Amino acid sequence: QQPVQSPQAVILREGEDAVINCSSSKALYSVHWYRQKHGEAPVFLMILLKGGEQKGHEKISASFNEKKQQSSLYLTASQLSYSGTYFCGTVGYNAGNMLTFGGGTRLMVKP
Amino acid sequence: DTGVSQDPRHKITKRGQNVTFRCDPISEHNRLYWYRQTLGQGPEFLTYFQNEAQLEKSRLLSDRFSAERPKGSFSTLEIQRTEQGDSAMYLCASSLTPSGVYEQYFGPGTRLTVT
């Protein structure tokens, strides 16, 4: 029941774009995105609640397709600070806001 | 700093010993969660509290694990008779839940090494 993230890893040059996908086999109430740098705690990026909802945070945005049980995180004009591991966390219905995290996508941005 | 804090940050123990970790959530956050994270994996849910009530426990949480949040503020996670497989990062998160869905804010974690 763990959501599946793809790709598992991606290497970018500064300024390039990336898309990280998160797919679940169960109906989702919400999707949460976090970024974690090595040795640090996961940092909250954004939460998507409704099917078709899109949100943006500086140059990072995300979409949530409730019908397909999928979410995508879009990073545009990547910066060195975007490097880290990105996790999606999904919440099913009647799950009490219990997050089930995917395996993560390791993103490395090079100069 | 008003973020989530955890203590200790690192713990090395011998197999069979008991360990206890503490988590102080963001002030006024009524929900507190415990997660476990192993290298290269996402955090794995263990349990959560709303105020002092423990509302959910993962099936993965063996009887050796117990958590408390006696006054609805800080929480402790105890592992009895530690095993090498318990080695992991233990993360605490908190959230404020007036209604609906809400983001969880994570603490820096306690890294446990069982030798």
CSV table of C-alpha atoms in Angstrom, one decimal:
chain,number,residue,atom,x,y,z
A,1,GLN,CA,0.0,0.0,0.0
A,2,GLN,CA,3.1,2.2,-0.1
A,3,PRO,CA,2.8,4.7,-2.9
A,4,VAL,CA,5.3,4.3,-5.7
A,5,GLN,CA,7.5,7.2,-6.7
A,6,SER,CA,9.3,7.6,-10.0
A,7,PRO,CA,12.0,8.2,-10.9
A,8,GLN,CA,14.0,6.8,-8.1
A,9,ALA,CA,16.8,9.3,-8.8
A,10,VAL,CA,17.5,12.2,-11.1
A,11,ILE,CA,20.5,14.4,-11.8
A,12,LEU,CA,19.9,17.9,-13.1
A,13,ARG,CA,22.0,20.8,-14.1
A,14,GLU,CA,21.1,24.1,-12.4
A,15,GLY,CA,18.2,25.7,-14.3
A,16,GLU,CA,16.8,22.5,-15.6
A,17,ASP,CA,13.3,21.2,-14.8
A,18,ALA,CA,12.2,17.9,-13.2
A,19,VAL,CA,9.0,16.0,-12.6
A,20,ILE,CA,8.5,13.5,-9.7
A,21,ASN,CA,5.5,11.2,-9.8
A,22,CYS,CA,3.7,9.5,-7.0
A,23,SER,CA,1.1,6.8,-7.6
A,24,SER,CA,-1.1,4.9,-5.2
A,25,SER,CA,-3.2,1.8,-5.5
A,26,LYS,CA,-5.8,3.0,-3.0
A,27,ALA,CA,-8.2,6.0,-3.0
A,28,LEU,CA,-6.5,9.1,-1.7
A,29,TYR,CA,-7.8,11.9,0.5
A,30,SER,CA,-4.7,14.0,0.3
A,31,VAL,CA,-1.1,14.0,-0.9
A,32,HIS,CA,1.7,15.6,1.1
A,33,TRP,CA,5.1,16.4,-0.4
A,34,TYR,CA,8.3,16.7,1.7
A,35,ARG,CA,12.0,17.3,1.0
A,36,GLN,CA,14.7,15.8,3.1
A,37,LYS,CA,18.4,16.6,3.0
A,38,HIS,CA,20.9,14.1,4.2
A,39,GLY,CA,20.9,13.8,8.0
A,40,GLU,CA,18.0,16.3,8.4
A,41,ALA,CA,14.3,16.0,9.1
A,42,PRO,CA,11.8,16.0,6.3
A,43,VAL,CA,10.6,19.5,5.5
A,44,PHE,CA,7.0,20.1,4.5
A,45,LEU,CA,6.5,21.5,0.9
A,46,MET,CA,2.8,21.4,0.2
A,47,ILE,CA,-0.4,19.5,0.6
A,48,LEU,CA,-3.0,18.7,-2.0
A,49,LEU,CA,-6.5,17.9,-0.9
A,50,LYS,CA,-8.8,17.8,-3.9
A,51,GLY,CA,-8.8,16.0,-7.1
A,52,GLY,CA,-7.3,18.2,-9.8
A,53,GLU,CA,-5.9,20.6,-7.3
A,54,GLN,CA,-2.6,22.3,-8.1
A,55,LYS,CA,-0.4,24.3,-5.8
A,56,GLY,CA,2.7,26.3,-6.2
A,57,HIS,CA,5.5,27.2,-3.9
A,58,GLU,CA,8.1,29.5,-5.5
A,59,LYS,CA,9.3,27.4,-8.5
A,60,ILE,CA,8.0,24.2,-7.1
A,61,SER,CA,4.4,23.2,-7.8
A,62,ALA,CA,2.3,20.0,-7.7
A,63,SER,CA,-0.9,18.5,-9.0
A,64,PHE,CA,-3.2,15.8,-7.7
A,65,ASN,CA,-5.4,13.7,-9.9
A,66,GLU,CA,-7.8,12.0,-7.4
A,67,LYS,CA,-9.3,9.8,-10.1
A,68,LYS,CA,-6.0,8.4,-11.1
A,69,GLN,CA,-4.7,8.3,-7.5
A,70,GLN,CA,-1.6,10.1,-8.7
A,71,SER,CA,0.3,13.3,-7.8
A,72,SER,CA,3.2,15.0,-9.5
A,73,LEU,CA,5.7,17.4,-8.2
A,74,TYR,CA,7.2,19.9,-10.7
A,75,LEU,CA,10.5,21.6,-10.1
A,76,THR,CA,11.3,24.4,-12.6
A,77,ALA,CA,14.5,26.2,-13.1
A,78,SER,CA,16.1,24.0,-10.4
A,79,GLN,CA,18.6,25.5,-7.9
A,80,LEU,CA,21.4,23.9,-6.1
A,81,SER,CA,19.3,24.1,-2.9
A,82,TYR,CA,16.7,21.8,-4.4
A,83,SER,CA,19.0,18.8,-4.0
A,84,GLY,CA,17.7,16.2,-1.6
A,85,THR,CA,15.3,13.3,-1.4
A,86,TYR,CA,11.6,14.1,-2.2
A,87,PHE,CA,8.9,12.0,-0.5
A,88,CYS,CA,5.3,11.9,-1.2
A,89,GLY,CA,3.1,11.0,1.7
A,90,THR,CA,-0.5,9.8,1.0
A,91,VAL,CA,-3.5,9.8,3.3
A,92,GLY,CA,-6.4,7.5,2.5
A,93,TYR,CA,-10.0,7.9,3.6
A,94,ASN,CA,-10.6,7.2,7.3
A,95,ALA,CA,-6.8,7.0,7.8
A,96,GLY,CA,-6.7,9.6,10.6
A,97,ASN,CA,-4.2,11.7,8.7
A,98,MET,CA,-1.7,8.8,9.0
A,99,LEU,CA,0.9,9.4,6.3
A,100,THR,CA,2.1,6.5,4.2
A,101,PHE,CA,5.3,7.6,2.5
A,102,GLY,CA,6.8,6.5,-0.8
A,103,GLY,CA,10.3,5.3,-1.2
A,104,GLY,CA,11.6,8.7,-2.2
A,105,THR,CA,13.2,10.3,-5.2
A,106,ARG,CA,16.8,11.4,-4.9
A,107,LEU,CA,17.4,14.7,-6.7
A,108,MET,CA,20.9,16.1,-7.3
A,109,VAL,CA,21.3,19.5,-8.9
A,110,LYS,CA,24.8,20.2,-10.2
A,111,PRO,CA,26.2,23.6,-11.1
B,1,ASP,CA,13.2,28.0,18.1
B,2,THR,CA,9.6,26.8,18.3
B,3,GLY,CA,10.0,23.7,16.1
B,4,VAL,CA,9.7,20.1,17.1
B,5,SER,CA,12.6,18.9,19.2
B,6,GLN,CA,13.8,15.4,20.0
B,7,ASP,CA,16.2,14.1,22.6
B,8,PRO,CA,18.6,12.5,22.4
B,9,ARG,CA,19.8,13.0,18.8
B,10,HIS,CA,21.9,9.9,18.9
B,11,LYS,CA,21.7,6.8,21.0
B,12,ILE,CA,24.0,3.8,20.9
B,13,THR,CA,22.9,0.8,22.9
B,14,LYS,CA,23.6,-2.9,23.3
B,15,ARG,CA,21.2,-5.5,22.2
B,16,GLY,CA,18.7,-6.3,24.9
B,17,GLN,CA,18.8,-2.9,26.6
B,18,ASN,CA,15.8,-0.6,26.9
B,19,VAL,CA,15.9,2.9,25.4
B,20,THR,CA,13.6,5.9,25.7
B,21,PHE,CA,13.3,8.8,23.4
B,22,ARG,CA,11.5,12.1,24.0
B,23,CYS,CA,9.7,14.4,21.6
B,24,ASP,CA,8.5,18.0,22.3
B,25,PRO,CA,6.0,19.1,19.7
B,26,ILE,CA,5.3,22.6,18.5
B,27,SER,CA,3.5,24.4,21.2
B,28,GLU,CA,-0.3,24.0,20.9
B,29,HIS,CA,-0.1,21.2,18.3
B,30,ASN,CA,-2.6,18.7,19.5
B,31,ARG,CA,-1.5,15.8,17.3
B,32,LEU,CA,1.8,14.0,17.7
B,33,TYR,CA,3.2,11.2,15.5
B,34,TRP,CA,6.1,8.8,15.7
B,35,TYR,CA,7.7,7.4,12.5
B,36,ARG,CA,10.7,5.2,11.9
B,37,GLN,CA,13.0,5.7,9.0
B,38,THR,CA,15.7,3.3,7.8
B,39,LEU,CA,18.5,4.3,5.3
B,40,GLY,CA,17.2,4.9,1.8
B,41,GLN,CA,13.5,4.5,2.8
B,42,GLY,CA,10.7,6.9,3.5
B,43,PRO,CA,9.4,7.4,7.1
B,44,GLU,CA,7.2,4.6,8.3
B,45,PHE,CA,4.3,5.3,10.6
B,46,LEU,CA,4.4,3.9,14.1
B,47,THR,CA,1.7,5.6,16.2
B,48,TYR,CA,0.0,8.9,16.8
B,49,PHE,CA,-1.7,10.8,19.6
B,50,GLN,CA,-4.4,13.4,19.7
B,51,ASN,CA,-3.8,15.2,22.9
B,52,GLU,CA,-3.1,12.5,25.4
B,53,ALA,CA,-5.1,9.7,23.6
B,54,GLN,CA,-3.2,7.2,21.5
B,55,LEU,CA,-5.5,6.8,18.5
B,56,GLU,CA,-3.6,4.6,16.1
B,57,LYS,CA,-0.8,2.1,16.3
B,58,SER,CA,0.8,0.5,13.3
B,59,ARG,CA,0.6,-3.3,13.0
B,60,LEU,CA,4.4,-3.1,12.6
B,61,LEU,CA,4.7,-1.9,16.2
B,62,SER,CA,5.7,-4.8,18.3
B,63,ASP,CA,4.9,-5.3,21.9
B,64,ARG,CA,8.4,-4.1,22.8
B,65,PHE,CA,7.4,-0.6,21.7
B,66,SER,CA,5.3,1.7,23.8
B,67,ALA,CA,4.6,5.4,23.6
B,68,GLU,CA,3.0,7.8,25.9
B,69,ARG,CA,1.9,11.4,25.9
B,70,PRO,CA,0.7,11.8,29.5
B,71,LYS,CA,-0.3,15.4,29.6
B,72,GLY,CA,-0.9,16.0,25.9
B,73,SER,CA,2.3,17.8,25.5
B,74,PHE,CA,5.6,15.9,25.1
B,75,SER,CA,5.7,12.3,24.2
B,76,THR,CA,8.1,9.4,25.0
B,77,LEU,CA,8.8,6.3,22.9
B,78,GLU,CA,10.3,3.4,24.7
B,79,ILE,CA,11.8,0.3,23.1
B,80,GLN,CA,12.3,-2.7,25.4
B,81,ARG,CA,14.9,-5.5,24.8
B,82,THR,CA,16.3,-3.7,21.7
B,83,GLU,CA,17.3,-5.8,18.7
B,84,GLN,CA,19.6,-5.0,15.9
B,85,GLY,CA,16.7,-4.6,13.6
B,86,ASP,CA,15.5,-1.6,15.7
B,87,SER,CA,18.4,0.4,14.4
B,88,ALA,CA,16.9,3.4,12.6
B,89,MET,CA,16.1,7.1,12.7
B,90,TYR,CA,13.0,7.7,14.9
B,91,LEU,CA,11.2,10.8,13.8
B,92,CYS,CA,8.5,12.7,15.7
B,93,ALA,CA,6.1,15.1,14.0
B,94,SER,CA,3.3,17.3,15.2
B,95,SER,CA,0.3,19.0,13.6
B,96,LEU,CA,-2.5,21.3,14.6
B,97,THR,CA,-5.9,19.9,13.7
B,98,PRO,CA,-8.8,22.3,13.9
B,99,SER,CA,-10.5,20.3,11.2
B,100,GLY,CA,-9.7,18.7,7.8
B,101,VAL,CA,-6.3,17.8,6.7
B,102,TYR,CA,-3.1,19.4,8.0
B,103,GLU,CA,0.6,19.4,7.5
B,104,GLN,CA,2.9,17.6,9.8
B,105,TYR,CA,6.1,19.2,11.0
B,106,PHE,CA,9.0,16.9,11.7
B,107,GLY,CA,11.7,17.0,14.4
B,108,PRO,CA,15.4,16.3,13.7
B,109,GLY,CA,15.0,12.7,14.8
B,110,THR,CA,16.8,10.3,17.2
B,111,ARG,CA,19.3,8.0,15.5
B,112,LEU,CA,19.4,4.6,17.3
B,113,THR,CA,22.2,2.2,16.8
B,114,VAL,CA,21.8,-1.2,18.4
B,115,THR,CA,25.1,-3.1,18.6
